[in-house]
Coordinates of C-alpha atoms in Angstrom, one line a residue:
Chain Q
X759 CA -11.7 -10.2 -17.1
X760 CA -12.5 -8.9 -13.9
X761 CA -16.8 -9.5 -12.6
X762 CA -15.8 -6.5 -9.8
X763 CA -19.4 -4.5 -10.2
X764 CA -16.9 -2.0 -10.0
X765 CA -14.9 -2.5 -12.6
X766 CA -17.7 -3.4 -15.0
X767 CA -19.1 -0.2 -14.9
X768 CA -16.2 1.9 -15.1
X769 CA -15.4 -0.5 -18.3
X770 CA -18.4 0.6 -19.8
X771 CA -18.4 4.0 -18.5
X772 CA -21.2 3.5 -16.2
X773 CA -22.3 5.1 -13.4
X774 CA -20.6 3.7 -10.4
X775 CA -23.2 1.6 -8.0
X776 CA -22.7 2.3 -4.0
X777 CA -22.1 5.2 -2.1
X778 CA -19.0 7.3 -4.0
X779 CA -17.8 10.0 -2.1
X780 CA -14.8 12.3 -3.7
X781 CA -13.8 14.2 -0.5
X782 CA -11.0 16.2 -2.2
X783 CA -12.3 18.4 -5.5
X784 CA -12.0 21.8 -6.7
X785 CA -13.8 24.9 -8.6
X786 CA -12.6 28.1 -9.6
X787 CA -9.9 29.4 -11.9
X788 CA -6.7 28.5 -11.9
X789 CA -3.7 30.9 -12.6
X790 CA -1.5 28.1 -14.3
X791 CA -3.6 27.1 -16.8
X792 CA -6.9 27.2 -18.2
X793 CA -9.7 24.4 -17.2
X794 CA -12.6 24.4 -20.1
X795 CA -15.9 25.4 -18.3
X796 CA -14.3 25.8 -14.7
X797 CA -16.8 28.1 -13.8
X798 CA -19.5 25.8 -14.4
X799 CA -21.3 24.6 -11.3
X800 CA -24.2 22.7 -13.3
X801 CA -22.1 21.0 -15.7
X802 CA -19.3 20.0 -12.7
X803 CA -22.8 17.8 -10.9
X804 CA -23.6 16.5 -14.0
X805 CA -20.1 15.1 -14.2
X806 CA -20.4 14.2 -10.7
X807 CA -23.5 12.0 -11.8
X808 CA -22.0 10.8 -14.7
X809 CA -19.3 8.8 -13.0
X810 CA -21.5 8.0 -9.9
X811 CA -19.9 10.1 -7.5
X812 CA -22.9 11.3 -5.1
X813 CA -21.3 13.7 -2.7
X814 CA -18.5 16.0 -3.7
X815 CA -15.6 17.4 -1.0
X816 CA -15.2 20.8 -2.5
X817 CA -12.6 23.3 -1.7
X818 CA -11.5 26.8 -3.9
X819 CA -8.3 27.2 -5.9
X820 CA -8.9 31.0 -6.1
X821 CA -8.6 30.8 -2.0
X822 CA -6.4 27.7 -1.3
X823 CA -4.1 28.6 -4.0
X824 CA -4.6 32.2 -5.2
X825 CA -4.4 33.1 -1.3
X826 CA -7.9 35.3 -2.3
X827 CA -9.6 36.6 0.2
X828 CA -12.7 37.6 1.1
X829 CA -14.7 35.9 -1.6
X830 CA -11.9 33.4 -2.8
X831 CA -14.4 30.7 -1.4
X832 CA -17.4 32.2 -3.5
X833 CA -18.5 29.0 -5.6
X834 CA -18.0 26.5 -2.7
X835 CA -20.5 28.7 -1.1
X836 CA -22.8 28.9 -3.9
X837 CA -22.3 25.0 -4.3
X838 CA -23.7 24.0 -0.9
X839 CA -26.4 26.3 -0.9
X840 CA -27.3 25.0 -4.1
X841 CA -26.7 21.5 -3.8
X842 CA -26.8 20.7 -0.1
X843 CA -26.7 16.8 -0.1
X844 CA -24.0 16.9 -2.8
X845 CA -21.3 19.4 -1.0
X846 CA -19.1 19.5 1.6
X847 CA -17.8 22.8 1.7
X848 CA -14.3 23.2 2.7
X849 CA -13.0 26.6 3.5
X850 CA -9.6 27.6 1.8
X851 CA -7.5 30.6 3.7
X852 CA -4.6 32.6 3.6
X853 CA -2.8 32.9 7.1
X854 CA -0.7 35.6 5.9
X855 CA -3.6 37.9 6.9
X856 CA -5.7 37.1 10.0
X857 CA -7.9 39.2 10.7
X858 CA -9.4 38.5 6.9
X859 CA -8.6 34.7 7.2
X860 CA -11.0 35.0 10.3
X861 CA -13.7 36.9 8.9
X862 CA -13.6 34.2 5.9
X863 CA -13.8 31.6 8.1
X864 CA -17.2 33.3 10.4
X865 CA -18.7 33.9 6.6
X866 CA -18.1 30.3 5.1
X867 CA -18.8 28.6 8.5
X868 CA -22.3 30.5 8.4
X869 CA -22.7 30.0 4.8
X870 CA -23.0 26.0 5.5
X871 CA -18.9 25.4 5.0
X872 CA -17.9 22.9 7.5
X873 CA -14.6 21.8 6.4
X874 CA -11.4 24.0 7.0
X875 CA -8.5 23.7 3.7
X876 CA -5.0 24.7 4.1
X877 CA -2.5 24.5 1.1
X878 CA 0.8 26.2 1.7
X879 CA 0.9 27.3 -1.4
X880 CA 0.4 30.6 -0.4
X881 CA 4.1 30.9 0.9
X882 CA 3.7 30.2 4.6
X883 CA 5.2 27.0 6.6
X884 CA 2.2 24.7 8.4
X885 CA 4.6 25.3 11.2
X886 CA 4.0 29.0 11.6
X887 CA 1.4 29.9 14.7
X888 CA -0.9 32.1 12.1
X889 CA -2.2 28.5 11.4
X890 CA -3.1 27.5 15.0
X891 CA -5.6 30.4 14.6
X892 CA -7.6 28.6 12.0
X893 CA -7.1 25.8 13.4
X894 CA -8.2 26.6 17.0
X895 CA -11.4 28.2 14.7
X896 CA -11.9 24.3 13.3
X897 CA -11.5 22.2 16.3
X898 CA -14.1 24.7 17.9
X899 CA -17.0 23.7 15.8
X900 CA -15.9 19.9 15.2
X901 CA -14.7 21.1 11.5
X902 CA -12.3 18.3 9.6
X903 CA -9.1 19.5 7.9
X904 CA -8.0 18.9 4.4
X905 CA -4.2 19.8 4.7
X906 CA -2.5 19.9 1.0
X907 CA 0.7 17.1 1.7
X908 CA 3.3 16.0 -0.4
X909 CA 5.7 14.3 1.9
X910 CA 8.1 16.2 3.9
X911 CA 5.2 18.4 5.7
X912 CA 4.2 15.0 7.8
X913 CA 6.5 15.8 10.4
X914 CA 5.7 19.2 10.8
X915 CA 2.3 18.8 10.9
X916 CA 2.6 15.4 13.6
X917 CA 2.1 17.7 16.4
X918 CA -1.4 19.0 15.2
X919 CA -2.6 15.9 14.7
X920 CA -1.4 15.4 18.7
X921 CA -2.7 18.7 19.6
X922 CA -6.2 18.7 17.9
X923 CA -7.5 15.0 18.2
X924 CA -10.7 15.9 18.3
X925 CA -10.4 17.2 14.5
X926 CA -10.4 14.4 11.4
X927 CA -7.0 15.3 9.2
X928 CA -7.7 14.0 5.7
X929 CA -4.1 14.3 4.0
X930 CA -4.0 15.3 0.6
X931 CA -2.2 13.4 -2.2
X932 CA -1.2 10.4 0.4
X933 CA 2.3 8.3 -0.9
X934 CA 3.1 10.4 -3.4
X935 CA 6.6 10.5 -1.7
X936 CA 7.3 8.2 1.2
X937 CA 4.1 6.1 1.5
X938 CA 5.4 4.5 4.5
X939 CA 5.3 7.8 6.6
X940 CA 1.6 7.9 5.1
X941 CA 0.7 4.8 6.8
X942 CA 2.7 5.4 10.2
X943 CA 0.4 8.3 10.6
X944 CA -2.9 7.0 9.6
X945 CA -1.9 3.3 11.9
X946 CA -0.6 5.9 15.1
X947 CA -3.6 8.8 14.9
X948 CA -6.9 7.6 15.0
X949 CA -7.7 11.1 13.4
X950 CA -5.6 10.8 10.7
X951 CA -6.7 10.0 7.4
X952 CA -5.3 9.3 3.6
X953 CA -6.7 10.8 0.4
X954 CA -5.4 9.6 -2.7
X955 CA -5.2 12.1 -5.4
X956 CA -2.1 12.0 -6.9
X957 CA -1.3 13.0 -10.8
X958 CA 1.4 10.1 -10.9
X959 CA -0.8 7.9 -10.4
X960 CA 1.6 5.2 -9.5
X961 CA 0.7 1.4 -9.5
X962 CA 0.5 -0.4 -6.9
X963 CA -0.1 2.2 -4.5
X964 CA -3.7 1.7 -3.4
X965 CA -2.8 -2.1 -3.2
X966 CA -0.3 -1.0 -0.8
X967 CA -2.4 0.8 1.6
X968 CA -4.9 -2.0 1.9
X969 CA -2.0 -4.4 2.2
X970 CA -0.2 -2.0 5.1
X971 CA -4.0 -3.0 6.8
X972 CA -5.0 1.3 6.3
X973 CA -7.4 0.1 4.3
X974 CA -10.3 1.7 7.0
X975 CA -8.1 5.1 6.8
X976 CA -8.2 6.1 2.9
X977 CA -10.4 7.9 0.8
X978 CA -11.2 8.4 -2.5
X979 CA -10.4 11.9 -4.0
X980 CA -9.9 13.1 -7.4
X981 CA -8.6 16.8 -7.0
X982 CA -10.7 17.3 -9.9
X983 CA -11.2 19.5 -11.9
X984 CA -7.5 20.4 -11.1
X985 CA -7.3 16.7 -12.6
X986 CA -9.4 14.4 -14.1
X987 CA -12.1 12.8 -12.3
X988 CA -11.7 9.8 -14.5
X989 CA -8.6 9.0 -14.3
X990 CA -8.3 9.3 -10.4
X991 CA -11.3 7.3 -9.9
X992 CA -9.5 4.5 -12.3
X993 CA -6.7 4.0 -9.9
X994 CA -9.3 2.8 -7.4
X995 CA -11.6 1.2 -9.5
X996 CA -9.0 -0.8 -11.1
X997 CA -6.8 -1.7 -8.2
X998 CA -6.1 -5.2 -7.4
X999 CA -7.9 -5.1 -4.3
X1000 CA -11.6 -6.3 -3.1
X1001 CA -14.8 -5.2 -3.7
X1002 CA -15.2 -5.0 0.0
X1003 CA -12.1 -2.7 0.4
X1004 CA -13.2 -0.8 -2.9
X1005 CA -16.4 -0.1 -1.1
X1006 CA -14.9 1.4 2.0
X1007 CA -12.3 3.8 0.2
X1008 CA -14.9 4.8 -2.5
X1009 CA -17.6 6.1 0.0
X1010 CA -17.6 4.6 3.7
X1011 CA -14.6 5.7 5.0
X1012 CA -15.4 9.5 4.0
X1013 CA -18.7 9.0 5.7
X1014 CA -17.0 7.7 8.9
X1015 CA -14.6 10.6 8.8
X1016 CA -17.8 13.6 8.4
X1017 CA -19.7 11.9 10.3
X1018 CA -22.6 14.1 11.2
X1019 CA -21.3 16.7 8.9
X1020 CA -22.0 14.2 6.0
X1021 CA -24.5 15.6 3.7
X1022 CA -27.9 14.7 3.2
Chain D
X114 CA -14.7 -5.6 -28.8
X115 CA -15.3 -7.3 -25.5
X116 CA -18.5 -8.5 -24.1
X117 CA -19.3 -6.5 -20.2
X118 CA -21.3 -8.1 -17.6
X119 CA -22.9 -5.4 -16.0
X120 CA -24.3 -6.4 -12.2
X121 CA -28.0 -7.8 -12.5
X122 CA -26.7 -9.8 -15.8
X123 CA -26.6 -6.7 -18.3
X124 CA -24.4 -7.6 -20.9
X125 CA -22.7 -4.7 -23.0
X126 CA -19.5 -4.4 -25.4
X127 CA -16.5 -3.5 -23.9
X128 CA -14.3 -1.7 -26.3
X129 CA -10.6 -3.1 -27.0
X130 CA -8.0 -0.6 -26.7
X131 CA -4.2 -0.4 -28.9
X132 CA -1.8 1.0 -25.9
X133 CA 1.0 3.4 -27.4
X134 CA 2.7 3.6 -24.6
X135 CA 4.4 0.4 -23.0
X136 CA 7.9 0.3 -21.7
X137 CA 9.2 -3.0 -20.8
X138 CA 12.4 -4.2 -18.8
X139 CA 14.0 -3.6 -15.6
X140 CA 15.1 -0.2 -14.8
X141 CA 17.9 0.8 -13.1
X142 CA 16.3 1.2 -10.1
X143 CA 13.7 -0.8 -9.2
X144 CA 9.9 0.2 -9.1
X145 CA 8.1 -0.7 -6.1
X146 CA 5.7 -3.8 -6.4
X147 CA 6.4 -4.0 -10.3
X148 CA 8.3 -5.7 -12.4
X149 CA 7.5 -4.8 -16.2
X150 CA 8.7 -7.5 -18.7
X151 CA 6.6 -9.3 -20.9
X152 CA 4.9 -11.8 -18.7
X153 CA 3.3 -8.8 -16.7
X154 CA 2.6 -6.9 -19.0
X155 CA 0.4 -9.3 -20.9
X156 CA -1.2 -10.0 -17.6
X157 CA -1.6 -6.2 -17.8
X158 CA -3.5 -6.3 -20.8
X159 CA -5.5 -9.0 -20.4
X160 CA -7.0 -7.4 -16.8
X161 CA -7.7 -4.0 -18.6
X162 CA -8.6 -5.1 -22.0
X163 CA -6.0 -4.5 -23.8
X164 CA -5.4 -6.0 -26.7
X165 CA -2.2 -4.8 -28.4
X166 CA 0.6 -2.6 -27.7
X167 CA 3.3 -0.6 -29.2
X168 CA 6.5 -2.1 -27.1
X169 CA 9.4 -0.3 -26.0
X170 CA 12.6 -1.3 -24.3
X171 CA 13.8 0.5 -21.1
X172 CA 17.6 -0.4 -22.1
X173 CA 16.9 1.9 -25.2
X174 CA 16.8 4.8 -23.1
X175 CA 19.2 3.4 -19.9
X176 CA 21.8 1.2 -21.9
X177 CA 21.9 1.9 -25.1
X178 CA 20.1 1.9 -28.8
X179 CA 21.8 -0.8 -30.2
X180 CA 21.0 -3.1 -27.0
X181 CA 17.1 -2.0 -26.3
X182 CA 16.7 -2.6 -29.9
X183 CA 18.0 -6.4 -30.0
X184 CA 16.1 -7.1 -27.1
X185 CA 12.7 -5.2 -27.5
X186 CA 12.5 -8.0 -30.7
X187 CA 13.8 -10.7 -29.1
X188 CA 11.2 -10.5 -26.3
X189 CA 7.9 -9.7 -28.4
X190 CA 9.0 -12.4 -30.9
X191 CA 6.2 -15.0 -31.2
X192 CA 3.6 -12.1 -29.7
X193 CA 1.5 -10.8 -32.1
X194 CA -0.2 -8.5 -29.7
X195 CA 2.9 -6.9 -29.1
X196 CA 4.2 -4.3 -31.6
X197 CA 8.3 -3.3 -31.4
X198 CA 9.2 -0.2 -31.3
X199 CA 12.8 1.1 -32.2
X200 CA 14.9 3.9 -30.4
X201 CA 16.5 5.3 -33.5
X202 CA 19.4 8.9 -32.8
X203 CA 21.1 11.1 -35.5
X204 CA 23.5 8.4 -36.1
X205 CA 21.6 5.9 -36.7
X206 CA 21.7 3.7 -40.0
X207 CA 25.4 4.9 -40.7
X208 CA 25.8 2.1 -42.4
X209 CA 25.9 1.7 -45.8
X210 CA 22.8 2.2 -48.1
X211 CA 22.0 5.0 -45.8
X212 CA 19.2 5.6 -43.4
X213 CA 16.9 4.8 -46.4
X214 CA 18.2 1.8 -46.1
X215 CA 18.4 1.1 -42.6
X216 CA 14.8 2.4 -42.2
X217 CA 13.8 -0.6 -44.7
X218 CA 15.7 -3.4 -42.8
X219 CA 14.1 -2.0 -39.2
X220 CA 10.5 -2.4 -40.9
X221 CA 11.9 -5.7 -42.6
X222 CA 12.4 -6.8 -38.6
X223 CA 9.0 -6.3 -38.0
X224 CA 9.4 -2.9 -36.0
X225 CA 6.3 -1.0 -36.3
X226 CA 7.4 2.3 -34.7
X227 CA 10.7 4.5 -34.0
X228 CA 11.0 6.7 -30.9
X229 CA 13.6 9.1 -30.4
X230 CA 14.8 10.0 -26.4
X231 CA 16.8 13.3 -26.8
X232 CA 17.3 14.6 -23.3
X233 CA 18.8 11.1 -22.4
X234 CA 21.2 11.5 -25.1
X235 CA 23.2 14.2 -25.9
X236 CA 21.8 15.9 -29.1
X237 CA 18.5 18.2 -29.6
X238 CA 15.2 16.7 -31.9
X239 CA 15.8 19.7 -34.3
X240 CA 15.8 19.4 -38.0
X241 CA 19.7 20.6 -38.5
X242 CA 20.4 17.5 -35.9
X243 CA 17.9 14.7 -37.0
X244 CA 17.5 15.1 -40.7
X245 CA 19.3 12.2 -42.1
X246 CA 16.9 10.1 -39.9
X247 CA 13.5 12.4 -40.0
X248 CA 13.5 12.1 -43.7
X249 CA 14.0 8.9 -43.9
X250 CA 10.8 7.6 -41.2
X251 CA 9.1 10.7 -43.3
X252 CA 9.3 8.6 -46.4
X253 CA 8.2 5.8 -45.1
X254 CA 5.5 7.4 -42.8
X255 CA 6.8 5.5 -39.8
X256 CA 5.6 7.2 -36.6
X257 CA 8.1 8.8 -34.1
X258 CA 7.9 8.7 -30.8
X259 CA 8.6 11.5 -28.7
X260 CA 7.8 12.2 -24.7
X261 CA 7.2 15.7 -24.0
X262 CA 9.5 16.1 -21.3
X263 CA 12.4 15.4 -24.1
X264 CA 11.4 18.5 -25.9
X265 CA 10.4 21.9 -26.2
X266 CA 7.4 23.5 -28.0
X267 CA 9.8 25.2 -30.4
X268 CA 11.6 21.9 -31.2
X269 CA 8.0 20.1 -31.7
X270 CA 7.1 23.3 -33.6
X271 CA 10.1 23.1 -36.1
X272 CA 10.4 18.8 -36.8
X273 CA 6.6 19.1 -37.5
X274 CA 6.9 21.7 -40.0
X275 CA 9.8 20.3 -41.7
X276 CA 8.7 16.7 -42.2
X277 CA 4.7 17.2 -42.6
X278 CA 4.5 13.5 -43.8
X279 CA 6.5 12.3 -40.5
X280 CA 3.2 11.0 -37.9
X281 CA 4.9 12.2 -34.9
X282 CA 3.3 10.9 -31.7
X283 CA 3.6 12.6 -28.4
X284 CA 3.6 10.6 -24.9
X285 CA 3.0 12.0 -21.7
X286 CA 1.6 15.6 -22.3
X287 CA 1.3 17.0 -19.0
X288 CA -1.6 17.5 -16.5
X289 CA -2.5 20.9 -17.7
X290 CA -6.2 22.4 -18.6
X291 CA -6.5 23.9 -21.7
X292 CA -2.5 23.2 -22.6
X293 CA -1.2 26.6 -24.4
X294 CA 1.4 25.1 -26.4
X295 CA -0.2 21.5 -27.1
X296 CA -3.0 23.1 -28.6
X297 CA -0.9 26.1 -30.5
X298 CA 0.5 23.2 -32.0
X299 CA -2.6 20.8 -32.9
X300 CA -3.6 24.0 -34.7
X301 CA -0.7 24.2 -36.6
X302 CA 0.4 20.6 -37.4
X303 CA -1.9 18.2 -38.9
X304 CA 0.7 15.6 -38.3
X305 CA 0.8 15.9 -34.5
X306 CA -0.6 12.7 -32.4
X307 CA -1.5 12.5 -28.7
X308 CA -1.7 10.2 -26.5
X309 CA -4.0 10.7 -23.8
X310 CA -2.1 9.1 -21.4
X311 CA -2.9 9.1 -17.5
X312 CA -0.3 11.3 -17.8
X313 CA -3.1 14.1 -19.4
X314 CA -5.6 13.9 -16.7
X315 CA -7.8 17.3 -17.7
X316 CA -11.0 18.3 -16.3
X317 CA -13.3 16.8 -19.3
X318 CA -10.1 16.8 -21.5
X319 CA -10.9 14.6 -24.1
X320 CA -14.6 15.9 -24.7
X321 CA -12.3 19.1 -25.4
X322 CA -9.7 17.9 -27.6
X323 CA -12.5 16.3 -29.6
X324 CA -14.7 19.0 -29.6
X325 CA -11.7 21.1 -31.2
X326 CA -9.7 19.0 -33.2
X327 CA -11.5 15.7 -33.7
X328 CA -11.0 12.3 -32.6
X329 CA -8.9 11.3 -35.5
X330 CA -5.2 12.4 -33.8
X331 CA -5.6 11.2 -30.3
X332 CA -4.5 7.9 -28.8
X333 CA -4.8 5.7 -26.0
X334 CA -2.3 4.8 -24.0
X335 CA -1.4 3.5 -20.2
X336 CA 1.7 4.6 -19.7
X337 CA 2.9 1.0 -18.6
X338 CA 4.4 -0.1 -16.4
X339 CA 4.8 2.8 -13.6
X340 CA 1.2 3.6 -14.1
X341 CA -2.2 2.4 -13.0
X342 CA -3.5 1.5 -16.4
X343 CA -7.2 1.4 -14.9
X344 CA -6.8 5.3 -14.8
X345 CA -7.1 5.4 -18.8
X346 CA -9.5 2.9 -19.1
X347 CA -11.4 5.2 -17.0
X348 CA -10.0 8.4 -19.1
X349 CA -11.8 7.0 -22.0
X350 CA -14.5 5.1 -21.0
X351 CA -16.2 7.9 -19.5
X352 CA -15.5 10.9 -21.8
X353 CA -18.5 12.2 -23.0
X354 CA -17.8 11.7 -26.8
X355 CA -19.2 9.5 -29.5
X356 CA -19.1 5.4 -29.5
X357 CA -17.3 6.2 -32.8
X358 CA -14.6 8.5 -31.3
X359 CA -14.0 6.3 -28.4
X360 CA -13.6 3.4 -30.7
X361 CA -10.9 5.5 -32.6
X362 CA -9.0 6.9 -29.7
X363 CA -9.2 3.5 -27.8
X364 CA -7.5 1.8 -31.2
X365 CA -8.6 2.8 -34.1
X366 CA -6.4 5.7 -35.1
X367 CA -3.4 4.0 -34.4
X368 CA -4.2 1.2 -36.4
X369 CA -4.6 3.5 -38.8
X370 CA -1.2 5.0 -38.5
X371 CA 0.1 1.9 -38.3
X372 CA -1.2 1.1 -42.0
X373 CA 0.2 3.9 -43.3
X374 CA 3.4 3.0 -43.2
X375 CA 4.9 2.5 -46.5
X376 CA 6.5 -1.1 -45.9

């Protein structure tokens, strides 16, 4: 058995000891199915607490999904008001309109949101130049991008990470198809970064990254409650990697990548 | 139980856990970093604490029956932690004496489990299809395992209601909230098992099942070998339910089940 403070504590359902950061979660309902107390904001901190996860990335399905806006990105802005030290907010929009995704953007920003979302879930291609207008909107006021990934979109998207350096990319669900394009673009973009919810929850995965020497580029996310926190913080609790390298993907990496937008 | 040594020197009981769902043997195409067998996935077990599992056989589902079945006991022979399961179809036990019969000689082997693999095999788990067999694991109260991606709701819906006695135990729900089907049919069947496999990976999902059905129908599993198996540990481990739930989800219920088999 395994003396990995790490793994000890998740064993016995412990708090987790160290900085834990979870840079890609969620609130607000979902049209696919029903999550038990979704609307919750209390009871999401208290399982925040419960598994040792001090500062929560927090974007909104109703606006990264549901394509709602203004006011898609409600409890993400009622999260960092209320819980400054424990959010990031990350704004979710909907390119298909503008002038609204715009006006989203100003509110959010002002409300304390410094992260930009984009999912294209809501039907358009990353490719099309609605996007740059968000974008141009992020790299503007040093905001890091979450961009919802699942494989094919890396080459697409290769030219933003050339054309915005100065913004962080975190990609969402990193390796769930082609891992190997994952790590060319976290090794060749200093800006690039992995997150590593993934439902599959394949093994070996995190083990791969560190062995691929990423290790400094990939951060813990859940995607809960669109998933369990539990069981995404298992794949990284368990992996067959060090302490050391637990450490960094768990909570020192995200603070690198937020930087002065960490929150305290 | 197993003893945890928290950092500073706390020392705590770690629970042991009964994994329902382990799949061992090469598959067709290989899985990157892994290859499930025996050997690994004891050294699975031991690094999660694990201490038994219900064993299946890729070749059941990728080869054949007759062939997964020989060698799911040849290679748990000797390993008492390891529990063989059997892939059974409609034609099974065609022999003489009847599926009765067959049923009798598969628990005489030392199998402690069927599982059935529809989609992979040309017929439908419905009651008109799977009779012969259904009523004879019914009898005996052997539990059948089913993945839900081999079935419908209806199908689930109809075998439950036609064989209340048969434990039927469903791997690999999917990764869905408040699941509108899985939970029309825990309300309706009694005899319906989950596992809560990585697989099920709900915002406070457990707490929920729990809360509505009770602990006594739910159990643990890792879903190896294409899985992270720390993922359920943590699944469990953290749920905000009672040491006595836990204890039953992590093994208890499906030691239980297991009990119940009329041998």
């Amino acid at each position: 058995m395994s003396t990995d403070r790490y793994v000890e504590c998740a064993r016995g359902g412990a708090a987790l000891e160290g900085l834990v950061v979870d840079i890609h979660m969620h609130l607000g309902e979902h049209v696919g199915f029903h999550i038990p107390h979704c609307r919750d904001l209390d009871l999401f901190v208290r399982e925040m607490d419960a598994h040792g996860v001090d500062v929560g990335g927090v974007a909104a399905v109703p606006a990264c999904l549901g394509g709602l806006q203004p006011g898609g990105n409600d409890m993400v802005v009622e999260a960092v008001r209320r819980w400054p030290g424990r959010f990031f907010g990350w704004t979710a929009v909907n390119p298909h309109y503008p002038d609204a995704m715009l006006a989203e953007l100003e509110r959010c920003y002002e409300a304390g949101c410094r992260g930009l979302k984009l999912h294209d879930a809501v039907g358009l291609d990353y490719a099309h130049e609605n996007y740059r207008l968000a974008l141009d909107f992020a790299a503007a006021r040093g905001m890091p991008v979450l961009i919802h990934t699942w494989g094919g979109q890396l080459d697409e998207l290769e030219g933003y990470f050339q054309h915005y350096q100065a913004v962080n990319w975190s990609l969402a669900h990193a390796g769930c198809s082609d891992p190997d394009k994952y790590v060319r673009m976290a090794r060749t973009y200093e800006n690039v970064y992995l997150d590593t919810c993934f439902s599959g929850s394949p093994r070996g995965l995190i083990e791969y990254f560190v062995e691929q020497d990423v290790a400094e580029k990939v951060m813990f996310s859940s995607d809960c409650y669109f998933m369990g926190l539990a069981q995404q913080l298992g794949r990284v609790v368990f992996a067959k990697i060090s302490a050391e390298h637990k450490a960094m993907i768990l909570g020192e990496n995200a603070r690198r990548f937020l930087g002065d937008l960490f929150p305290r | 139980m197993i003893q945890v040594i928290f950092p500073g020197g706390t020392v705590a009981e770690g629970i042991s856990h009964f994994d329902c769902d382990a799949v061992i043997g090469r598959p067709r195409a290989p899985l990157p970093n892994v290859e499930p067998g025996v050997e690994d996935l004891l050294a699975e077990m031991a690094r999660l604490g694990v201490s038994k599992a219900l064993v299946r056989h890729r070749a059941c589902s990728e080869v054949g029956p007759e062939t997964g079945n020989e060698l799911v006991l040849a290679q748990t022979a000797g390993r008492d932690e390891l529990a063989p399961v059997w892939m059974l179809t409609p034609d099974s036990f065609l022999e003489p004496g009847g599926a009765q019969a067959g049923t009798g000689r598969m628990l005489d082997s030392g199998v402690a489990a069927a599982w059935m693999h529809p989609a992979g095999q040309d017929y439908v788990l419905e009651p008109w299809c799977c009779r012969r067999v259904l009523t004879a694991l019914a009898e005996r109260r052997v539990p059948l395992i089913v993945e839900w991606e081999n079935v419908t709701g209806r199908q689930l819906h109809e075998v439950l209601a036609a064989f209340p006695r048969l434990p039927l135990v469903l791997l690999r729900s999917p990764r869905m909230g408040r699941n509108r089907t899985l939970y029309a049919l825990l309300e309706e069947h009694e005899n319906l098992h989950v596992a809560v496999t990585p697989t099920y990976s709900v915002y406070r999902g457990i707490e929920d099942l729990c809360g509505r059905f009770g602990p006594s129908r739910f159990l643990f599993g890792t879903g190896y070998p294409e899985v992270e198996g720390g993922a359920a540990v943590c699944m469990l481990s953290y749920a905000q339910i009672s040491e006595q739930d836990r204890l039953a989800i992590a093994s208890g219920n499906l030691e239980r089940l297991l009990r119940e088999v009329e041998r």
